[in-house]
CSV table of C-alpha atoms in Angstrom, one decimal:
chain,number,residue,atom,x,y,z
A,1,UNK,CA,61.4,-20.8,26.3
A,2,UNK,CA,63.1,-17.6,26.8
A,3,UNK,CA,62.3,-15.3,30.2
A,4,UNK,CA,61.4,-12.6,27.8
A,5,UNK,CA,58.5,-11.5,25.4
A,6,UNK,CA,58.7,-14.0,22.9
A,7,UNK,CA,57.3,-13.7,19.2
A,8,UNK,CA,55.1,-16.5,17.9
A,9,UNK,CA,54.5,-16.7,14.2
A,10,UNK,CA,52.1,-19.0,12.6
A,11,UNK,CA,51.7,-19.0,9.0
A,12,UNK,CA,50.8,-22.0,6.6
A,13,UNK,CA,53.5,-20.6,3.8
A,14,UNK,CA,56.9,-21.9,5.2
A,15,UNK,CA,58.8,-19.2,3.0
A,16,UNK,CA,56.7,-16.4,4.6
A,17,UNK,CA,57.0,-17.6,7.9
A,18,UNK,CA,60.7,-17.7,7.6
A,19,UNK,CA,61.2,-14.1,5.9
A,20,UNK,CA,58.9,-12.6,8.6
A,21,UNK,CA,61.2,-14.3,11.6
A,22,UNK,CA,64.6,-13.1,9.5
A,23,UNK,CA,63.0,-9.5,9.2
A,24,UNK,CA,62.0,-9.6,13.0
A,25,UNK,CA,65.4,-10.9,14.0
A,26,UNK,CA,67.1,-7.7,12.6
A,27,UNK,CA,65.5,-5.5,15.4
A,28,UNK,CA,64.1,-7.7,18.1
A,29,UNK,CA,66.0,-8.6,21.2
A,30,UNK,CA,63.3,-8.6,24.0
A,31,UNK,CA,63.1,-12.6,23.5
A,32,UNK,CA,62.9,-15.7,21.3
A,33,UNK,CA,61.0,-15.8,17.6
A,34,UNK,CA,59.4,-19.1,17.3
A,35,UNK,CA,58.0,-20.1,13.8
A,36,UNK,CA,55.1,-22.8,13.2
A,37,UNK,CA,53.6,-23.7,9.9
A,38,UNK,CA,50.9,-25.8,11.2
A,39,UNK,CA,48.2,-24.1,13.4
A,40,UNK,CA,47.6,-27.4,15.6
A,41,UNK,CA,51.4,-27.5,16.5
A,42,UNK,CA,51.4,-24.0,17.4
A,43,UNK,CA,48.4,-24.5,19.5
A,44,UNK,CA,49.9,-27.6,21.4
A,45,UNK,CA,53.1,-25.5,21.7
A,46,UNK,CA,51.2,-22.5,23.3
A,47,UNK,CA,49.0,-24.8,25.5
A,48,UNK,CA,52.1,-26.3,27.0
A,49,UNK,CA,53.8,-23.0,28.2
A,50,UNK,CA,53.2,-21.5,31.4
A,51,UNK,CA,50.5,-18.9,31.1
A,52,UNK,CA,51.8,-15.7,30.1
A,53,UNK,CA,52.0,-13.2,27.3
A,54,UNK,CA,53.9,-13.1,23.8
A,55,UNK,CA,53.5,-11.5,20.5
A,56,UNK,CA,51.6,-13.2,18.0
A,57,UNK,CA,52.0,-12.9,14.2
A,58,UNK,CA,49.3,-14.9,12.8
A,59,UNK,CA,48.0,-15.3,9.0
A,60,UNK,CA,44.3,-14.9,8.9
A,61,UNK,CA,44.0,-18.2,6.9
A,62,UNK,CA,46.0,-21.4,8.5
A,63,UNK,CA,44.6,-24.0,6.0
A,64,UNK,CA,41.5,-25.7,7.6
A,65,UNK,CA,41.7,-22.9,10.7
A,66,UNK,CA,41.6,-19.2,11.0
A,67,UNK,CA,44.0,-17.3,12.7
A,68,UNK,CA,41.0,-16.3,14.9
A,69,UNK,CA,40.4,-20.0,16.0
A,70,UNK,CA,44.0,-20.3,16.9
A,71,UNK,CA,43.7,-17.3,19.1
A,72,UNK,CA,40.4,-18.3,20.8
A,73,UNK,CA,42.0,-22.0,21.2
A,74,UNK,CA,45.2,-20.6,23.1
A,75,UNK,CA,43.4,-17.6,25.0
A,76,UNK,CA,43.2,-19.5,28.4
A,77,UNK,CA,46.8,-19.8,28.6
A,78,UNK,CA,47.3,-16.1,26.8
A,79,UNK,CA,44.5,-13.9,28.1
A,80,UNK,CA,45.9,-10.9,26.0
A,81,UNK,CA,46.6,-13.2,22.6
A,82,UNK,CA,43.9,-11.0,20.8
A,83,UNK,CA,45.4,-7.6,21.7
A,84,UNK,CA,48.9,-8.8,21.5
A,85,UNK,CA,48.5,-10.1,17.6
A,86,UNK,CA,49.6,-8.7,14.3
A,87,UNK,CA,47.3,-10.2,11.9
A,88,UNK,CA,48.3,-11.0,8.2
A,89,UNK,CA,46.3,-11.4,5.4
A,90,UNK,CA,46.5,-11.6,1.4
A,91,UNK,CA,43.9,-9.1,1.1
A,92,UNK,CA,42.3,-7.1,3.8
A,93,UNK,CA,38.5,-7.1,2.6
A,94,UNK,CA,35.6,-5.7,4.8
A,95,UNK,CA,35.2,-9.2,6.4
A,96,UNK,CA,38.8,-9.4,7.5
A,97,UNK,CA,38.6,-5.9,9.0
A,98,UNK,CA,35.3,-6.6,10.8
A,99,UNK,CA,36.7,-10.1,12.4
A,100,UNK,CA,39.8,-8.2,13.6
A,101,UNK,CA,37.4,-5.5,15.4
A,102,UNK,CA,35.2,-8.3,16.8
A,103,UNK,CA,38.1,-10.1,18.0
A,104,UNK,CA,39.9,-7.2,19.7
A,105,UNK,CA,42.9,-7.5,17.3
A,106,UNK,CA,44.6,-4.1,16.6
A,107,UNK,CA,47.0,-4.8,13.8
A,108,UNK,CA,46.5,-6.0,10.4
A,109,UNK,CA,49.1,-6.3,7.9
A,110,UNK,CA,48.7,-6.8,4.1
A,111,UNK,CA,50.9,-9.3,2.2
A,112,UNK,CA,53.4,-8.4,1.0
A,113,UNK,CA,54.5,-7.1,4.2
A,114,UNK,CA,57.1,-4.0,4.3
A,115,UNK,CA,59.6,-4.3,6.9
A,116,UNK,CA,59.0,-1.1,8.3
A,117,UNK,CA,55.4,-1.9,8.9
A,118,UNK,CA,56.0,-5.0,10.7
A,119,UNK,CA,58.5,-3.5,12.8
A,120,UNK,CA,56.3,-0.6,13.9
A,121,UNK,CA,53.5,-2.9,15.0
A,122,UNK,CA,56.2,-4.9,16.9
A,123,UNK,CA,57.1,-2.4,18.5
A,124,UNK,CA,53.9,-1.2,19.4
A,125,UNK,CA,53.0,-4.2,21.2
A,126,UNK,CA,56.4,-4.2,22.9
A,127,UNK,CA,56.1,-0.8,24.0
A,128,UNK,CA,52.8,-1.6,26.0
A,129,UNK,CA,54.9,-3.6,28.1
A,130,UNK,CA,57.8,-1.8,28.6
A,131,UNK,CA,55.7,1.0,29.9
A,132,UNK,CA,53.9,-1.1,32.2
A,133,UNK,CA,57.2,-2.9,33.6
A,134,UNK,CA,58.4,0.9,34.2
A,135,UNK,CA,55.5,1.5,36.0
A,136,UNK,CA,55.7,-1.6,38.4
A,137,UNK,CA,59.3,-0.6,39.2
A,138,UNK,CA,58.9,3.0,39.9
A,139,UNK,CA,55.3,2.6,41.9
A,140,UNK,CA,56.0,-0.2,44.6
A,141,UNK,CA,52.4,0.3,45.6
A,142,UNK,CA,51.0,-0.3,42.1
A,143,UNK,CA,53.2,-3.4,42.0
A,144,UNK,CA,51.9,-4.7,45.1
A,145,UNK,CA,48.5,-4.3,44.0
A,146,UNK,CA,49.4,-6.1,40.3
A,147,UNK,CA,51.4,-9.1,42.5
A,148,UNK,CA,47.9,-10.2,44.4
A,149,UNK,CA,46.3,-11.0,41.0
């Protein structure tokens, strides 16, 4: 586990999981990139970590589980997991879109994933935390309030 903002990828297709990881490695420097092809292994890994934040790239359908049930399973350790997720799917049906909206997932990409789409989605999530970190550094009073949480 790094001290940075890790990217956790969960997709039951090993080749797609590796392609996503390789694409992200080309531009991502803020943390480790960790891949899983089995949802249960990913859940165990996430629950074994300290509570915190990460960027999640999750397939909607993970064999017998869904990406949404994965997020529900880890939300006690990662309270912002839903908002910090890029959900991927073979077809963004109305049902999939509705599930994303209901689950507070703001990023949805269809396969085949274009590298620039993935990069922009990851960078959007990183930017949120970079702006927050800058605010903490520039505003000591705000940092004190946050530290109490």
